[in-house]
PDB file of C-alpha atoms and ligand atoms in Angstrom:
ATOM      1  CA  MET A   1       8.011 -57.691  78.754  1.00  0.00           C
ATOM      2  CA  THR A   2      10.069 -55.622  81.033  1.00  0.00           C
ATOM      3  CA  SER A   3       9.258 -52.067  81.553  1.00  0.00           C
ATOM      4  CA  THR A   4      11.932 -49.543  82.143  1.00  0.00           C
ATOM      5  CA  LEU A   5      11.920 -46.146  84.105  1.00  0.00           C
ATOM      6  CA  VAL A   6      14.698 -43.880  83.048  1.00  0.00           C
ATOM      7  CA  PHE A   7      15.912 -40.994  85.396  1.00  0.00           C
ATOM      8  CA  ASN A   8      17.611 -38.044  84.219  1.00  0.00           C
ATOM      9  CA  SER A   9      18.391 -35.110  86.373  1.00  0.00           C
ATOM     10  CA  GLN A  10      21.506 -33.047  87.632  1.00  0.00           C
ATOM     11  CA  SER A  11      19.822 -31.715  90.807  1.00  0.00           C
ATOM     12  CA  ASP A  12      17.820 -34.760  92.119  1.00  0.00           C
ATOM     13  CA  SER A  13      19.221 -37.983  93.906  1.00  0.00           C
ATOM     14  CA  PHE A  14      18.823 -40.958  91.713  1.00  0.00           C
ATOM     15  CA  GLU A  15      19.134 -43.254  94.567  1.00  0.00           C
ATOM     16  CA  GLU A  16      16.649 -41.636  96.779  1.00  0.00           C
ATOM     17  CA  TRP A  17      14.062 -41.759  93.829  1.00  0.00           C
ATOM     18  CA  GLN A  18      15.010 -45.354  93.042  1.00  0.00           C
ATOM     19  CA  ALA A  19      14.837 -46.407  96.574  1.00  0.00           C
ATOM     20  CA  LEU A  20      11.368 -45.037  96.994  1.00  0.00           C
ATOM     21  CA  LEU A  21       9.789 -45.949  93.414  1.00  0.00           C
ATOM     22  CA  ALA A  22      11.272 -49.557  93.189  1.00  0.00           C
ATOM     23  CA  PRO A  23       8.830 -51.118  96.028  1.00  0.00           C
ATOM     24  CA  ARG A  24       5.764 -49.377  94.381  1.00  0.00           C
ATOM     25  CA  LEU A  25       6.503 -50.327  90.788  1.00  0.00           C
ATOM     26  CA  PRO A  26       7.262 -54.165  90.718  1.00  0.00           C
ATOM     27  CA  GLY A  27       8.220 -55.288  87.571  1.00  0.00           C
ATOM     28  CA  VAL A  28       9.512 -51.982  86.591  1.00  0.00           C
ATOM     29  CA  GLN A  29      13.417 -51.585  86.051  1.00  0.00           C
ATOM     30  CA  ILE A  30      14.576 -48.142  87.400  1.00  0.00           C
ATOM     31  CA  CYS A  31      17.977 -46.892  86.100  1.00  0.00           C
ATOM     32  CA  ARG A  32      19.863 -43.830  84.920  1.00  0.00           C
ATOM     33  CA  ASP A  33      20.324 -43.726  81.153  1.00  0.00           C
ATOM     34  CA  GLU A  34      23.976 -45.180  81.068  1.00  0.00           C
ATOM     35  CA  ALA A  35      22.438 -48.544  82.665  1.00  0.00           C
ATOM     36  CA  VAL A  36      19.795 -48.731  80.005  1.00  0.00           C
ATOM     37  CA  THR A  37      20.387 -52.323  78.297  1.00  0.00           C
ATOM     38  CA  ASP A  38      17.256 -52.100  76.118  1.00  0.00           C
ATOM     39  CA  PRO A  39      16.332 -48.677  74.927  1.00  0.00           C
ATOM     40  CA  ALA A  40      12.993 -50.052  73.527  1.00  0.00           C
ATOM     41  CA  SER A  41      11.948 -51.226  76.966  1.00  0.00           C
ATOM     42  CA  VAL A  42      11.897 -47.670  78.517  1.00  0.00           C
ATOM     43  CA  HIS A  43       8.309 -46.819  78.960  1.00  0.00           C
ATOM     44  CA  TYR A  44       8.593 -43.844  81.472  1.00  0.00           C
ATOM     45  CA  ALA A  45      11.027 -41.067  81.858  1.00  0.00           C
ATOM     46  CA  LEU A  46      11.451 -39.112  84.909  1.00  0.00           C
ATOM     47  CA  THR A  47      13.533 -35.876  84.055  1.00  0.00           C
ATOM     48  CA  TRP A  48      14.514 -32.447  84.918  1.00  0.00           C
ATOM     49  CA  LYS A  49      16.137 -30.513  82.180  1.00  0.00           C
ATOM     50  CA  PRO A  50      17.468 -33.347  80.121  1.00  0.00           C
ATOM     51  CA  ALA A  51      20.062 -32.461  77.168  1.00  0.00           C
ATOM     52  CA  PRO A  52      18.437 -31.676  73.701  1.00  0.00           C
ATOM     53  CA  GLY A  53      17.753 -34.701  71.636  1.00  0.00           C
ATOM     54  CA  TYR A  54      17.581 -36.699  74.799  1.00  0.00           C
ATOM     55  CA  PHE A  55      13.899 -38.423  73.847  1.00  0.00           C
ATOM     56  CA  ALA A  56      14.963 -39.709  70.651  1.00  0.00           C
ATOM     57  CA  GLN A  57      16.977 -42.406  72.050  1.00  0.00           C
ATOM     58  CA  TYR A  58      13.795 -43.910  73.698  1.00  0.00           C
ATOM     59  CA  PRO A  59      11.307 -44.564  70.917  1.00  0.00           C
ATOM     60  CA  ASN A  60       8.701 -46.481  73.032  1.00  0.00           C
ATOM     61  CA  LEU A  61       8.107 -43.784  75.870  1.00  0.00           C
ATOM     62  CA  LYS A  62       4.662 -43.655  77.235  1.00  0.00           C
ATOM     63  CA  LEU A  63       5.045 -41.200  79.990  1.00  0.00           C
ATOM     64  CA  LEU A  64       7.214 -38.300  80.833  1.00  0.00           C
ATOM     65  CA  VAL A  65       7.393 -37.236  84.360  1.00  0.00           C
ATOM     66  CA  ASN A  66       8.785 -33.656  85.017  1.00  0.00           C
ATOM     67  CA  LEU A  67      10.729 -33.608  88.030  1.00  0.00           C
ATOM     68  CA  GLY A  68       9.546 -30.222  89.335  1.00  0.00           C
ATOM     69  CA  ALA A  69       6.553 -27.988  89.074  1.00  0.00           C
ATOM     70  CA  GLY A  70       7.556 -25.769  86.326  1.00  0.00           C
ATOM     71  CA  VAL A  71       7.373 -27.000  82.919  1.00  0.00           C
ATOM     72  CA  ASP A  72       8.361 -24.188  81.047  1.00  0.00           C
ATOM     73  CA  SER A  73      11.823 -25.437  79.969  1.00  0.00           C
ATOM     74  CA  LEU A  74      10.328 -28.576  78.769  1.00  0.00           C
ATOM     75  CA  VAL A  75       7.363 -27.221  76.740  1.00  0.00           C
ATOM     76  CA  ALA A  76       9.835 -24.828  74.946  1.00  0.00           C
ATOM     77  CA  ARG A  77      11.730 -27.697  73.398  1.00  0.00           C
ATOM     78  CA  ASP A  78      11.391 -28.745  69.776  1.00  0.00           C
ATOM     79  CA  ASP A  79      12.104 -32.299  70.595  1.00  0.00           C
ATOM     80  CA  LEU A  80       9.144 -33.271  73.083  1.00  0.00           C
ATOM     81  CA  PRO A  81       7.597 -36.503  72.276  1.00  0.00           C
ATOM     82  CA  SER A  82       3.769 -36.590  71.911  1.00  0.00           C
ATOM     83  CA  ILE A  83       3.175 -38.320  75.029  1.00  0.00           C
ATOM     84  CA  PRO A  84       1.396 -37.617  78.174  1.00  0.00           C
ATOM     85  CA  ILE A  85       3.560 -35.167  80.445  1.00  0.00           C
ATOM     86  CA  THR A  86       2.787 -34.708  84.108  1.00  0.00           C
ATOM     87  CA  ARG A  87       4.494 -32.569  86.564  1.00  0.00           C
ATOM     88  CA  ILE A  88       4.990 -32.872  90.476  1.00  0.00           C
ATOM     89  CA  SER A  89       2.225 -31.307  92.461  1.00  0.00           C
ATOM     90  CA  ASP A  90       2.957 -31.892  95.877  1.00  0.00           C
ATOM     91  CA  PRO A  91       1.636 -30.136  99.093  1.00  0.00           C
ATOM     92  CA  ASP A  92       5.314 -30.539 100.659  1.00  0.00           C
ATOM     93  CA  MET A  93       6.741 -28.599  97.773  1.00  0.00           C
ATOM     94  CA  GLY A  94       3.982 -26.100  98.339  1.00  0.00           C
ATOM     95  CA  ARG A  95       4.831 -25.850 102.035  1.00  0.00           C
ATOM     96  CA  MET A  96       8.492 -25.565 100.926  1.00  0.00           C
ATOM     97  CA  MET A  97       7.989 -22.528  98.347  1.00  0.00           C
ATOM     98  CA  ALA A  98       5.670 -21.102 101.175  1.00  0.00           C
ATOM     99  CA  SER A  99       8.477 -21.379 103.666  1.00  0.00           C
ATOM    100  CA  TYR A 100      10.664 -19.373 101.406  1.00  0.00           C
ATOM    101  CA  VAL A 101       8.108 -16.641 100.664  1.00  0.00           C
ATOM    102  CA  LEU A 102       7.281 -16.351 104.217  1.00  0.00           C
ATOM    103  CA  PHE A 103      11.112 -15.883 105.138  1.00  0.00           C
ATOM    104  CA  ALA A 104      11.515 -13.190 102.363  1.00  0.00           C
ATOM    105  CA  VAL A 105       8.241 -11.319 103.148  1.00  0.00           C
ATOM    106  CA  LEU A 106       8.890 -11.370 107.023  1.00  0.00           C
ATOM    107  CA  ARG A 107      12.377 -10.177 106.441  1.00  0.00           C
ATOM    108  CA  TYR A 108      11.073  -7.039 104.727  1.00  0.00           C
ATOM    109  CA  ALA A 109       8.132  -6.645 107.201  1.00  0.00           C
ATOM    110  CA  ARG A 110      10.692  -6.625 110.177  1.00  0.00           C
ATOM    111  CA  ASP A 111      12.962  -4.453 108.327  1.00  0.00           C
ATOM    112  CA  ILE A 112      15.744  -7.039 108.853  1.00  0.00           C
ATOM    113  CA  PRO A 113      17.936  -5.493 105.983  1.00  0.00           C
ATOM    114  CA  ALA A 114      18.179  -2.416 107.708  1.00  0.00           C
ATOM    115  CA  PHE A 115      19.399  -3.935 110.704  1.00  0.00           C
ATOM    116  CA  GLU A 116      21.727  -5.999 108.739  1.00  0.00           C
ATOM    117  CA  ARG A 117      23.331  -2.996 107.275  1.00  0.00           C
ATOM    118  CA  ALA A 118      23.266  -1.118 110.827  1.00  0.00           C
ATOM    119  CA  GLN A 119      25.012  -4.061 112.168  1.00  0.00           C
ATOM    120  CA  ARG A 120      27.745  -3.998 109.603  1.00  0.00           C
ATOM    121  CA  GLU A 121      28.504  -0.368 110.443  1.00  0.00           C
ATOM    122  CA  GLY A 122      28.424  -1.085 114.434  1.00  0.00           C
ATOM    123  CA  ARG A 123      25.334   1.130 114.527  1.00  0.00           C
ATOM    124  CA  TRP A 124      22.292   0.555 117.042  1.00  0.00           C
ATOM    125  CA  HIS A 125      19.449   1.511 114.597  1.00  0.00           C
ATOM    126  CA  TYR A 126      15.901   1.326 116.126  1.00  0.00           C
ATOM    127  CA  LEU A 127      13.062   0.960 113.748  1.00  0.00           C
ATOM    128  CA  HIS A 128       9.561   0.789 115.341  1.00  0.00           C
ATOM    129  CA  PRO A 129       7.966  -2.534 114.190  1.00  0.00           C
ATOM    130  CA  ARG A 130       4.884  -2.144 111.729  1.00  0.00           C
ATOM    131  CA  VAL A 131       1.827  -4.137 112.181  1.00  0.00           C
ATOM    132  CA  PRO A 132       1.492  -6.670 109.354  1.00  0.00           C
ATOM    133  CA  ALA A 133      -2.073  -5.484 108.587  1.00  0.00           C
ATOM    134  CA  SER A 134      -0.588  -2.459 107.434  1.00  0.00           C
ATOM    135  CA  ILE A 135       1.624  -3.966 105.028  1.00  0.00           C
ATOM    136  CA  ARG A 136       0.175  -4.797 101.275  1.00  0.00           C
ATOM    137  CA  VAL A 137       1.634  -8.071 100.047  1.00  0.00           C
ATOM    138  CA  GLY A 138       0.749  -8.783  96.399  1.00  0.00           C
ATOM    139  CA  VAL A 139       1.034 -12.379  95.241  1.00  0.00           C
ATOM    140  CA  LEU A 140       1.337 -12.479  91.515  1.00  0.00           C
ATOM    141  CA  GLY A 141       0.135 -15.960  90.376  1.00  0.00           C
ATOM    142  CA  LEU A 142      -2.636 -17.824  92.370  1.00  0.00           C
ATOM    143  CA  GLY A 143      -1.763 -21.488  91.226  1.00  0.00           C
ATOM    144  CA  GLU A 144      -1.218 -24.114  93.659  1.00  0.00           C
ATOM    145  CA  LEU A 145       2.212 -22.792  94.895  1.00  0.00           C
ATOM    146  CA  GLY A 146       0.912 -19.082  94.914  1.00  0.00           C
ATOM    147  CA  ALA A 147      -2.364 -20.117  96.688  1.00  0.00           C
ATOM    148  CA  TYR A 148      -0.563 -22.099  99.392  1.00  0.00           C
ATOM    149  CA  ALA A 149       2.087 -19.071 100.058  1.00  0.00           C
ATOM    150  CA  ALA A 150      -1.155 -16.387 100.221  1.00  0.00           C
ATOM    151  CA  ALA A 151      -2.775 -18.651 102.810  1.00  0.00           C
ATOM    152  CA  GLU A 152       0.368 -18.544 104.868  1.00  0.00           C
ATOM    153  CA  LEU A 153       0.684 -14.765 104.564  1.00  0.00           C
ATOM    154  CA  VAL A 154      -2.922 -14.405 105.724  1.00  0.00           C
ATOM    155  CA  ARG A 155      -2.065 -16.514 108.685  1.00  0.00           C
ATOM    156  CA  GLN A 156       0.627 -13.967 109.424  1.00  0.00           C
ATOM    157  CA  GLY A 157      -1.972 -11.047 109.267  1.00  0.00           C
ATOM    158  CA  PHE A 158      -0.843  -9.223 106.236  1.00  0.00           C
ATOM    159  CA  ASP A 159      -3.084  -7.262 103.867  1.00  0.00           C
ATOM    160  CA  VAL A 160      -2.893  -9.962 101.260  1.00  0.00           C
ATOM    161  CA  ARG A 161      -3.658  -9.237  97.645  1.00  0.00           C
ATOM    162  CA  GLY A 162      -3.613 -11.655  94.759  1.00  0.00           C
ATOM    163  CA  TRP A 163      -3.687 -11.282  91.199  1.00  0.00           C
ATOM    164  CA  SER A 164      -4.301 -14.105  88.566  1.00  0.00           C
ATOM    165  CA  ARG A 165      -5.257 -14.361  85.097  1.00  0.00           C
ATOM    166  CA  SER A 166      -8.588 -16.001  85.356  1.00  0.00           C
ATOM    167  CA  ALA A 167     -10.666 -15.301  88.381  1.00  0.00           C
ATOM    168  CA  LYS A 168      -9.909 -16.794  91.757  1.00  0.00           C
ATOM    169  CA  GLN A 169     -11.197 -16.873  95.219  1.00  0.00           C
ATOM    170  CA  LEU A 170      -9.175 -17.415  98.361  1.00  0.00           C
ATOM    171  CA  ASP A 171     -10.127 -16.940 101.948  1.00  0.00           C
ATOM    172  CA  GLY A 172      -8.833 -13.591 103.308  1.00  0.00           C
ATOM    173  CA  VAL A 173      -7.030 -12.769  99.853  1.00  0.00           C
ATOM    174  CA  ARG A 174      -8.348  -9.782  97.934  1.00  0.00           C
ATOM    175  CA  CYS A 175      -8.325 -11.314  94.385  1.00  0.00           C
ATOM    176  CA  VAL A 176      -8.069  -9.504  91.129  1.00  0.00           C
ATOM    177  CA  ASN A 177      -7.736 -10.800  87.574  1.00  0.00           C
ATOM    178  CA  GLY A 178      -6.908  -9.955  84.146  1.00  0.00           C
ATOM    179  CA  LEU A 179      -4.419  -7.744  82.389  1.00  0.00           C
ATOM    180  CA  GLU A 180      -6.548  -4.518  82.983  1.00  0.00           C
ATOM    181  CA  GLN A 181      -6.353  -4.969  86.687  1.00  0.00           C
ATOM    182  CA  LEU A 182      -2.378  -5.524  86.855  1.00  0.00           C
ATOM    183  CA  ASP A 183      -1.295  -1.996  86.905  1.00  0.00           C
ATOM    184  CA  ASP A 184      -3.380  -1.086  90.109  1.00  0.00           C
ATOM    185  CA  PHE A 185      -2.528  -4.398  91.693  1.00  0.00           C
ATOM    186  CA  LEU A 186       1.204  -3.589  91.111  1.00  0.00           C
ATOM    187  CA  ALA A 187       0.490   0.029  92.584  1.00  0.00           C
ATOM    188  CA  SER A 188      -0.896  -1.368  95.765  1.00  0.00           C
ATOM    189  CA  SER A 189       1.826  -4.001  96.617  1.00  0.00           C
ATOM    190  CA  ASP A 190       4.349  -2.809  99.241  1.00  0.00           C
ATOM    191  CA  ILE A 191       5.815  -6.543  98.797  1.00  0.00           C
ATOM    192  CA  LEU A 192       5.484  -8.042  95.470  1.00  0.00           C
ATOM    193  CA  VAL A 193       5.788 -11.987  95.315  1.00  0.00           C
ATOM    194  CA  VAL A 194       6.132 -13.229  91.741  1.00  0.00           C
ATOM    195  CA  MET A 195       4.660 -16.573  91.544  1.00  0.00           C
ATOM    196  CA  LEU A 196       3.737 -16.914  87.972  1.00  0.00           C
ATOM    197  CA  PRO A 197       4.394 -19.860  85.674  1.00  0.00           C
ATOM    198  CA  LEU A 198       6.624 -18.968  82.561  1.00  0.00           C
ATOM    199  CA  THR A 199       4.378 -19.143  79.455  1.00  0.00           C
ATOM    200  CA  PRO A 200       4.175 -17.146  76.151  1.00  0.00           C
ATOM    201  CA  ALA A 201       1.537 -15.004  78.297  1.00  0.00           C
ATOM    202  CA  THR A 202       3.786 -14.202  81.204  1.00  0.00           C
ATOM    203  CA  ARG A 203       7.170 -13.950  79.286  1.00  0.00           C
ATOM    204  CA  GLY A 204       8.531 -10.394  80.136  1.00  0.00           C
ATOM    205  CA  LEU A 205       5.204  -9.419  81.732  1.00  0.00           C
ATOM    206  CA  LEU A 206       7.063  -7.241  84.378  1.00  0.00           C
ATOM    207  CA  ASN A 207       8.572  -4.858  81.957  1.00  0.00           C
ATOM    208  CA  ALA A 208       9.921  -1.564  82.840  1.00  0.00           C
ATOM    209  CA  GLU A 209       6.720   0.066  82.492  1.00  0.00           C
ATOM    210  CA  ARG A 210       4.762  -2.331  84.746  1.00  0.00           C
ATOM    211  CA  LEU A 211       7.942  -2.299  87.319  1.00  0.00           C
ATOM    212  CA  ALA A 212       7.409   1.489  87.407  1.00  0.00           C
ATOM    213  CA  ARG A 213       3.923   1.027  88.766  1.00  0.00           C
ATOM    214  CA  LEU A 214       5.172  -0.500  92.079  1.00  0.00           C
ATOM    215  CA  PRO A 215       5.198   2.093  94.879  1.00  0.00           C
ATOM    216  CA  VAL A 216       8.566   3.913  95.528  1.00  0.00           C
ATOM    217  CA  GLY A 217      10.477   1.844  98.017  1.00  0.00           C
ATOM    218  CA  SER A 218       8.351  -1.460  97.503  1.00  0.00           C
ATOM    219  CA  CYS A 219      10.290  -4.881  97.976  1.00  0.00           C
ATOM    220  CA  PHE A 220      10.194  -7.444  95.041  1.00  0.00           C
ATOM    221  CA  ILE A 221      10.366 -11.267  95.506  1.00  0.00           C
ATOM    222  CA  ASN A 222      10.817 -13.698  92.515  1.00  0.00           C
ATOM    223  CA  VAL A 223      10.602 -17.229  93.042  1.00  0.00           C
ATOM    224  CA  SER A 224       9.006 -18.447  89.824  1.00  0.00           C
ATOM    225  CA  ARG A 225      10.956 -17.650  86.589  1.00  0.00           C
ATOM    226  CA  GLY A 226      13.622 -14.948  85.962  1.00  0.00           C
ATOM    227  CA  ALA A 227      12.013 -14.481  82.419  1.00  0.00           C
ATOM    228  CA  VAL A 228       8.841 -13.128  83.704  1.00  0.00           C
ATOM    229  CA  VAL A 229      10.558  -9.815  84.728  1.00  0.00           C
ATOM    230  CA  ASP A 230      12.852  -7.549  82.542  1.00  0.00           C
ATOM    231  CA  GLN A 231      15.868  -8.059  84.656  1.00  0.00           C
ATOM    232  CA  THR A 232      17.657  -5.390  83.053  1.00  0.00           C
ATOM    233  CA  ALA A 233      14.839  -2.796  83.922  1.00  0.00           C
ATOM    234  CA  LEU A 234      14.594  -4.701  87.542  1.00  0.00           C
ATOM    235  CA  THR A 235      18.268  -3.886  87.976  1.00  0.00           C
ATOM    236  CA  ALA A 236      17.936  -0.345  87.117  1.00  0.00           C
ATOM    237  CA  ALA A 237      14.837  -0.054  89.477  1.00  0.00           C
ATOM    238  CA  LEU A 238      16.866  -1.614  92.151  1.00  0.00           C
ATOM    239  CA  SER A 239      20.027   0.667  91.575  1.00  0.00           C
ATOM    240  CA  SER A 240      17.756   3.892  91.599  1.00  0.00           C
ATOM    241  CA  GLY A 241      15.972   2.951  94.782  1.00  0.00           C
ATOM    242  CA  GLN A 242      12.548   2.746  93.089  1.00  0.00           C
ATOM    243  CA  ILE A 243      12.430  -0.971  94.188  1.00  0.00           C
ATOM    244  CA  ALA A 244      14.159  -0.709  97.572  1.00  0.00           C
ATOM    245  CA  GLU A 245      14.873  -4.430  98.154  1.00  0.00           C
ATOM    246  CA  ALA A 246      14.618  -7.664  96.177  1.00  0.00           C
ATOM    247  CA  THR A 247      14.940 -11.507  97.056  1.00  0.00           C
ATOM    248  CA  LEU A 248      15.698 -13.396  93.770  1.00  0.00           C
ATOM    249  CA  ASP A 249      15.764 -17.213  93.645  1.00  0.00           C
ATOM    250  CA  VAL A 250      15.362 -16.956  89.623  1.00  0.00           C
ATOM    251  CA  PHE A 251      16.986 -15.413  86.867  1.00  0.00           C
ATOM    252  CA  ASP A 252      16.721 -14.726  83.041  1.00  0.00           C
ATOM    253  CA  ARG A 253      20.195 -16.972  82.871  1.00  0.00           C
ATOM    254  CA  GLU A 254      20.959 -19.650  85.493  1.00  0.00           C
ATOM    255  CA  PRO A 255      23.409 -19.713  87.006  1.00  0.00           C
ATOM    256  CA  LEU A 256      23.447 -15.734  87.304  1.00  0.00           C
ATOM    257  CA  PRO A 257      26.654 -15.130  85.424  1.00  0.00           C
ATOM    258  CA  PRO A 258      29.701 -13.813  87.218  1.00  0.00           C
ATOM    259  CA  GLY A 259      29.828 -10.176  86.936  1.00  0.00           C
ATOM    260  CA  ASP A 260      26.094  -9.632  86.470  1.00  0.00           C
ATOM    261  CA  PRO A 261      25.549  -6.075  88.068  1.00  0.00           C
ATOM    262  CA  LEU A 262      22.788  -7.724  90.444  1.00  0.00           C
ATOM    263  CA  TRP A 263      25.556  -9.553  92.420  1.00  0.00           C
ATOM    264  CA  ALA A 264      27.081  -6.078  93.369  1.00  0.00           C
ATOM    265  CA  LEU A 265      23.581  -4.586  94.588  1.00  0.00           C
ATOM    266  CA  ASP A 266      23.486  -4.617  98.445  1.00  0.00           C
ATOM    267  CA  ASN A 267      19.847  -4.443  98.639  1.00  0.00           C
ATOM    268  CA  VAL A 268      19.442  -7.803  96.656  1.00  0.00           C
ATOM    269  CA  LEU A 269      19.461 -11.118  98.116  1.00  0.00           C
ATOM    270  CA  ILE A 270      20.472 -13.804  95.650  1.00  0.00           C
ATOM    271  CA  THR A 271      19.834 -17.523  96.290  1.00  0.00           C
ATOM    272  CA  PRO A 272      20.507 -20.190  93.642  1.00  0.00           C
ATOM    273  CA  HIS A 273      17.020 -21.381  92.495  1.00  0.00           C
ATOM    274  CA  MET A 274      16.233 -23.454  95.583  1.00  0.00           C
ATOM    275  CA  ALA A 275      13.079 -21.884  96.864  1.00  0.00           C
ATOM    276  CA  SER A 276      11.375 -25.232  96.239  1.00  0.00           C
ATOM    277  CA  VAL A 277      12.546 -28.488  94.808  1.00  0.00           C
ATOM    278  CA  ALA A 278      10.811 -31.703  94.052  1.00  0.00           C
ATOM    279  CA  ILE A 279      10.845 -33.648  97.184  1.00  0.00           C
ATOM    280  CA  ALA A 280      11.126 -37.546  96.452  1.00  0.00           C
ATOM    281  CA  ALA A 281       9.814 -38.617  99.968  1.00  0.00           C
ATOM    282  CA  SER A 282       6.585 -37.076  99.256  1.00  0.00           C
ATOM    283  CA  ALA A 283       6.255 -36.978  95.746  1.00  0.00           C
ATOM    284  CA  ALA A 284       7.494 -40.705  94.621  1.00  0.00           C
ATOM    285  CA  GLU A 285       3.811 -41.865  95.677  1.00  0.00           C
ATOM    286  CA  GLN A 286       2.099 -39.924  93.191  1.00  0.00           C
ATOM    287  CA  VAL A 287       4.744 -40.765  90.377  1.00  0.00           C
ATOM    288  CA  ALA A 288       4.147 -44.434  90.985  1.00  0.00           C
ATOM    289  CA  ALA A 289       0.412 -44.003  91.275  1.00  0.00           C
ATOM    290  CA  ASN A 290       0.359 -42.236  87.870  1.00  0.00           C
ATOM    291  CA  ILE A 291       2.532 -45.179  86.216  1.00  0.00           C
ATOM    292  CA  GLN A 292       0.017 -47.808  87.668  1.00  0.00           C
ATOM    293  CA  ARG A 293      -2.760 -45.694  86.206  1.00  0.00           C
ATOM    294  CA  LEU A 294      -1.174 -45.630  82.851  1.00  0.00           C
ATOM    295  CA  LYS A 295      -0.918 -49.240  83.130  1.00  0.00           C
ATOM    296  CA  ARG A 296      -4.570 -49.743  83.851  1.00  0.00           C
ATOM    297  CA  GLY A 297      -5.626 -47.337  81.261  1.00  0.00           C
ATOM    298  CA  GLU A 298      -6.911 -44.811  83.722  1.00  0.00           C
ATOM    299  CA  PRO A 299      -6.704 -40.940  83.347  1.00  0.00           C
ATOM    300  CA  LEU A 300      -3.906 -39.403  84.916  1.00  0.00           C
ATOM    301  CA  HIS A 301      -3.227 -36.856  87.533  1.00  0.00           C
ATOM    302  CA  ASN A 302      -1.166 -33.833  87.252  1.00  0.00           C
ATOM    303  CA  LEU A 303      -1.258 -33.830  83.391  1.00  0.00           C
ATOM    304  CA  ILE A 304       0.167 -30.741  81.944  1.00  0.00           C
ATOM    305  CA  ASP A 305      -0.946 -29.123  78.372  1.00  0.00           C
ATOM    306  CA  PRO A 306       2.184 -28.344  76.575  1.00  0.00           C
ATOM    307  CA  ALA A 307       0.021 -25.806  74.383  1.00  0.00           C
ATOM    308  CA  ARG A 308      -1.030 -23.877  77.248  1.00  0.00           C
ATOM    309  CA  GLY A 309       2.482 -24.059  78.817  1.00  0.00           C
ATOM    310  CA  TYR A 310       1.708 -25.224  82.378  1.00  0.00           C
TER     311      TYR A 310
HETATM  312  C1  GLV B 401      11.450 -25.446  90.159  1.00  0.00           C
HETATM  313  O1  GLV B 401      11.673 -24.406  89.882  1.00  0.00           O
HETATM  314  C2  GLV B 401      10.312 -26.176  89.794  1.00  0.00           C
HETATM  315  O2  GLV B 401       9.606 -25.612  88.634  1.00  0.00           O
HETATM  316  O3  GLV B 401      10.120 -27.277  90.095  1.00  0.00           O
END
């Protein structure tokens, strides 16, 4: 009996994934939804934010592969089939994320926004460089991506601190955990990097009160999910200067709507949710290997727990 793998994503290349998966999955037909001839043969789905009701057309799905690291939009759905769900967990994706975080942190640590402003005004504006050890960088969330970025920041010599819900130990990082430590952690972050998954426990975690704990003039970077932060409170803190600068790759609504007040703030750098994306060249291998494991009845890697939310 033939098996089919369907691919559904607006932001990933079907041709690239197909070319990489086909040689690794002999006997599996790999196609887009519109090319499926026998929906009953669809056993595997590789998706990123498929439309509501999507899964109902494939009654024999055995594995759902989330084409990305974050599964928040998937587990929030009410039409999720009760089958194993895996996500991409790829060191190359970790490195891509870390490069964005490094860029954003270094931009602040080297006072680049001040020079950008001065240049726009044709003004020579000398600021003496600070040593990285004098800059406290707080990484909020120490999962795979957070831990990778924290290690890169340590290599740059920053005073790196990390917060996570459960206890973690990372070389060179002062780690604290639990909600009771969060206020102190925020208060000691000159640059805060938000890297938490969005779950029921983290939605709205950075509310107005918690944002107010950040040192006056701190810098704020969000590369995880917009809804971890109260965006209205963040906008107010950036307008008042309590938070001096922000680099935002994620928003509570995406695309960020035209006319949103964040667009007009010159102390905010906005990027369109591209800090890290699934990389077919490195991740196809693990997707194919998981499908082979499923066929052999072996335990899958990178399984997510829908109830926990990640
Ligand atoms: C991107 O945001 C991802 O979760 O992979």
